[in-house]
Tab-separated table of C-alpha atoms in Angstrom:
chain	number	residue	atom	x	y	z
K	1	UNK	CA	76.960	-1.372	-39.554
K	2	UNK	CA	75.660	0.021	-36.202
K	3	UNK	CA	75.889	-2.303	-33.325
K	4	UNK	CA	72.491	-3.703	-32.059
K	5	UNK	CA	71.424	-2.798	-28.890
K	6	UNK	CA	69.451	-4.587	-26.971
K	7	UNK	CA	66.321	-2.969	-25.039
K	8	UNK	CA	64.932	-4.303	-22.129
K	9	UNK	CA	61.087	-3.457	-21.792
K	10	UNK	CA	60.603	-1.518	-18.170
K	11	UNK	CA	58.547	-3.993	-16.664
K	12	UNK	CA	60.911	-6.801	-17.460
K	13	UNK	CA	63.357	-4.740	-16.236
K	14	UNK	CA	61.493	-4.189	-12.438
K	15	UNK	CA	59.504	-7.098	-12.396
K	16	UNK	CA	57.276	-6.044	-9.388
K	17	UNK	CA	56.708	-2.844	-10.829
K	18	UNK	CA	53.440	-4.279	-13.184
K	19	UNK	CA	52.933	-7.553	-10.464
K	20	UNK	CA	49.301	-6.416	-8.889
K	21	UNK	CA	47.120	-3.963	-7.906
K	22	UNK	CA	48.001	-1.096	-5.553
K	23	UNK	CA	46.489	-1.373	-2.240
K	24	UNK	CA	44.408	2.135	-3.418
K	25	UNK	CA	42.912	0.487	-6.229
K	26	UNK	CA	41.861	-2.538	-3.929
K	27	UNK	CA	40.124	-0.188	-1.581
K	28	UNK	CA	38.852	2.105	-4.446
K	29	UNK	CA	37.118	-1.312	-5.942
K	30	UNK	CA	35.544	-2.342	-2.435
K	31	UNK	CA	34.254	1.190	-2.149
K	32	UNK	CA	32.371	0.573	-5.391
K	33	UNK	CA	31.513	-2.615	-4.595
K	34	UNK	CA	29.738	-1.812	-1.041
K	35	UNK	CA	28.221	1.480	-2.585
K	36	UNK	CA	26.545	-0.910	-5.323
K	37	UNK	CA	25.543	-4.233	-3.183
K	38	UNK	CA	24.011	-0.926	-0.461
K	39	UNK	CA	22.054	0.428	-3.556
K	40	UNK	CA	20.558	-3.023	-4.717
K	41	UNK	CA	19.714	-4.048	-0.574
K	42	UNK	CA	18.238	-0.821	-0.623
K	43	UNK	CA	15.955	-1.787	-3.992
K	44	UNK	CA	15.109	-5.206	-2.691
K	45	UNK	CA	14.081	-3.767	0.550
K	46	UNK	CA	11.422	-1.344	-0.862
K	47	UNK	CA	9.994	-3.503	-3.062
K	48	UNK	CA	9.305	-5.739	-0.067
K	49	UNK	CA	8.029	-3.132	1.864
K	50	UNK	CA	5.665	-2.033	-0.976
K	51	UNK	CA	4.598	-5.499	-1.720
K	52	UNK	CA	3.662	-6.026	2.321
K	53	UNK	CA	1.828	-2.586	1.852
K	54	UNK	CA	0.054	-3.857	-1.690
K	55	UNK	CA	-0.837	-6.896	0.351
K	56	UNK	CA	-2.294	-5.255	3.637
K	57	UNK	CA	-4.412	-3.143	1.152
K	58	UNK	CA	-5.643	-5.253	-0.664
K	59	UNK	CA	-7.123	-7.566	2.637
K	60	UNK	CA	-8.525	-4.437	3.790
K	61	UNK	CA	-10.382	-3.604	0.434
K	62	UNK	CA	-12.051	-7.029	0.852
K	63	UNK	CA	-12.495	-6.853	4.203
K	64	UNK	CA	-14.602	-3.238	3.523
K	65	UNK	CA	-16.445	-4.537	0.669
K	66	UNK	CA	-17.779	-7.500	2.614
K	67	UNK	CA	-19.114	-4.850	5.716
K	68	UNK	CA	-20.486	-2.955	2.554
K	69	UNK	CA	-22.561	-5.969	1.326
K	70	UNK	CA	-23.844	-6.752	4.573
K	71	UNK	CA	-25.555	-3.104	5.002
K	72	UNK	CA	-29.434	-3.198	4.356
K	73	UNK	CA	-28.837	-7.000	4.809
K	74	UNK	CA	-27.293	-7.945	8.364
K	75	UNK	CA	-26.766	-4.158	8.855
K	76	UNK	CA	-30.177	-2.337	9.390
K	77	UNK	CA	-30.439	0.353	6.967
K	78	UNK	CA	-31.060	3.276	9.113
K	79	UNK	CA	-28.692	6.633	10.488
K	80	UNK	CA	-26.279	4.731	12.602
K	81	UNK	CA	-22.313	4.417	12.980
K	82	UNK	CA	-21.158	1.121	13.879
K	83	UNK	CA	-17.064	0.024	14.890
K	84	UNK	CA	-15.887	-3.196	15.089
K	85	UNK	CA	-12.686	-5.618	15.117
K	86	UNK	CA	-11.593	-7.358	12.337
K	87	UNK	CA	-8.666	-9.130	13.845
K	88	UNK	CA	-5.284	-8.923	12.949
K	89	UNK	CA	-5.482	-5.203	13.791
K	90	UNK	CA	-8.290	-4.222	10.886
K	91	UNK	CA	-10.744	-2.292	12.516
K	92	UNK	CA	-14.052	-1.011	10.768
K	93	UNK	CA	-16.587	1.716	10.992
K	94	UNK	CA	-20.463	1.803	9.351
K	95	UNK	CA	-21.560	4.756	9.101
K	96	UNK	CA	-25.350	5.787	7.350
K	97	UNK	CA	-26.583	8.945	7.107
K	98	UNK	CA	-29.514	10.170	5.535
K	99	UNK	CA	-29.596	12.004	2.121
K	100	UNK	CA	-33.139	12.830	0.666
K	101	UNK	CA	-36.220	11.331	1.425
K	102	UNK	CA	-39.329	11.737	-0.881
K	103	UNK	CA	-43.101	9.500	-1.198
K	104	UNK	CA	-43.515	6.968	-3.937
K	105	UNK	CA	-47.421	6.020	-4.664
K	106	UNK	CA	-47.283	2.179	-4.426
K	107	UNK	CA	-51.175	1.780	-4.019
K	108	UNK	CA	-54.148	3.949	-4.700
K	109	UNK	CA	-54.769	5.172	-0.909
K	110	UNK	CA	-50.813	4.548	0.169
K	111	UNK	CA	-47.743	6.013	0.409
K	112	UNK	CA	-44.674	4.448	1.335
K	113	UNK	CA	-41.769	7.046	2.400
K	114	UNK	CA	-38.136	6.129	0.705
K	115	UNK	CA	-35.205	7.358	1.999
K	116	UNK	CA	-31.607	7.557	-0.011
K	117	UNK	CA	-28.658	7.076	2.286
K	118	UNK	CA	-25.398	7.489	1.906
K	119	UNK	CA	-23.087	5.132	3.262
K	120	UNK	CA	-19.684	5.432	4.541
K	121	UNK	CA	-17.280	1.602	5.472
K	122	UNK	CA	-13.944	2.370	6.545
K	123	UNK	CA	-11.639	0.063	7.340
K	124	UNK	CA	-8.297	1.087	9.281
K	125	UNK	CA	-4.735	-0.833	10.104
K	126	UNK	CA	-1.699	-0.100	11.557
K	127	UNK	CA	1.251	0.295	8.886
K	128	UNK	CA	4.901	1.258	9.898
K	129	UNK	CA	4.507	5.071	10.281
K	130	UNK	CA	0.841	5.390	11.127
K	131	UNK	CA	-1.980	4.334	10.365
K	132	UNK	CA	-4.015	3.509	6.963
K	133	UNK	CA	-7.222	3.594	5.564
K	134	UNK	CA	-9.400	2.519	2.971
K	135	UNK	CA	-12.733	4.163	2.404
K	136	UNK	CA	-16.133	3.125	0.446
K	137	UNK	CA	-18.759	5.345	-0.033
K	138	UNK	CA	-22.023	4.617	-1.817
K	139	UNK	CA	-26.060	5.164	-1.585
K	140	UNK	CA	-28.801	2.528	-0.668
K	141	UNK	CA	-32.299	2.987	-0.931
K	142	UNK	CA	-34.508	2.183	1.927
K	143	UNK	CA	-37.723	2.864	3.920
K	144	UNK	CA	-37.794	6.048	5.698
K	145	UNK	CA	-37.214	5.936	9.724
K	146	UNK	CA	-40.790	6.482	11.311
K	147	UNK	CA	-42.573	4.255	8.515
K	148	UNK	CA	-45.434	5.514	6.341
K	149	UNK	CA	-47.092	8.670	6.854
């Protein structure tokens, strides 16, 4: 009947034609490559910076709460501002103000004036771009300044 012919594939036929990758494609690949490795460098980067910032806070919420206790205790409860050094650049403020102050009958024939203040610890560090705080407000009850009446 009809002859056979015999086909040869084109690849078989230029061999080098189907052999690797065109130098484009290489380059196309390390483009994607870089763009994604600069994307996860970039993750891992903030998460360390937010973790050092987590970190910092959290010292210098401690740090405030303990210059909180200490008011009416080692800290005279009275209208003052106080600074001070924490060390390892934490630095702290105290400051009491008065709020109110009314008499409360403890005794037939005596009066002992109370005062309400409100106080103010803030507690400050350095962080890359500025600086940071942390504030804690609350009110103590106390004698009046001057004493009785």
């Amino acid at each position: 009947m009809f002859p056979r012919a015999s086909r040869t594939p084109p690849s078989a036929a230029h061999p080098s034609a189907q052999a690797g990758f065109t130098l484009l494609e290489v380059l196309v690949a390390f483009v994607i490559a870089a763009l994604a490795l600069g994307a996860l460098f970039g993750g891992a980067l903030g998460g360390l910076r937010a973790e050092h910032t987590a970190d910092r806070m959290q010292e210098a919420l401690s740090r405030a709460r303990s210059h909180l206790a200490t008011v009416g205790h080692g800290v005279a409860l009275r209208p003052a501002t106080e600074e001070g050094e924490d060390g390892s650049g934490f630095r702290w403020r105290i400051a009491i103000t008065p709020a109110e102050t009314s008499a409360a009958q403890t005794g037939a024939a005596s009066a002992t004036r109370l005062a309400l203040y409100h106080v103010v610890v803030t507690e400050f560090w350095p962080q890359e771009g500025g600086e940071r705080s942390i504030v804690l407000r609350t009110e103590r009850l106390g004698t009046a300044a001057g004493g009785g009446p």
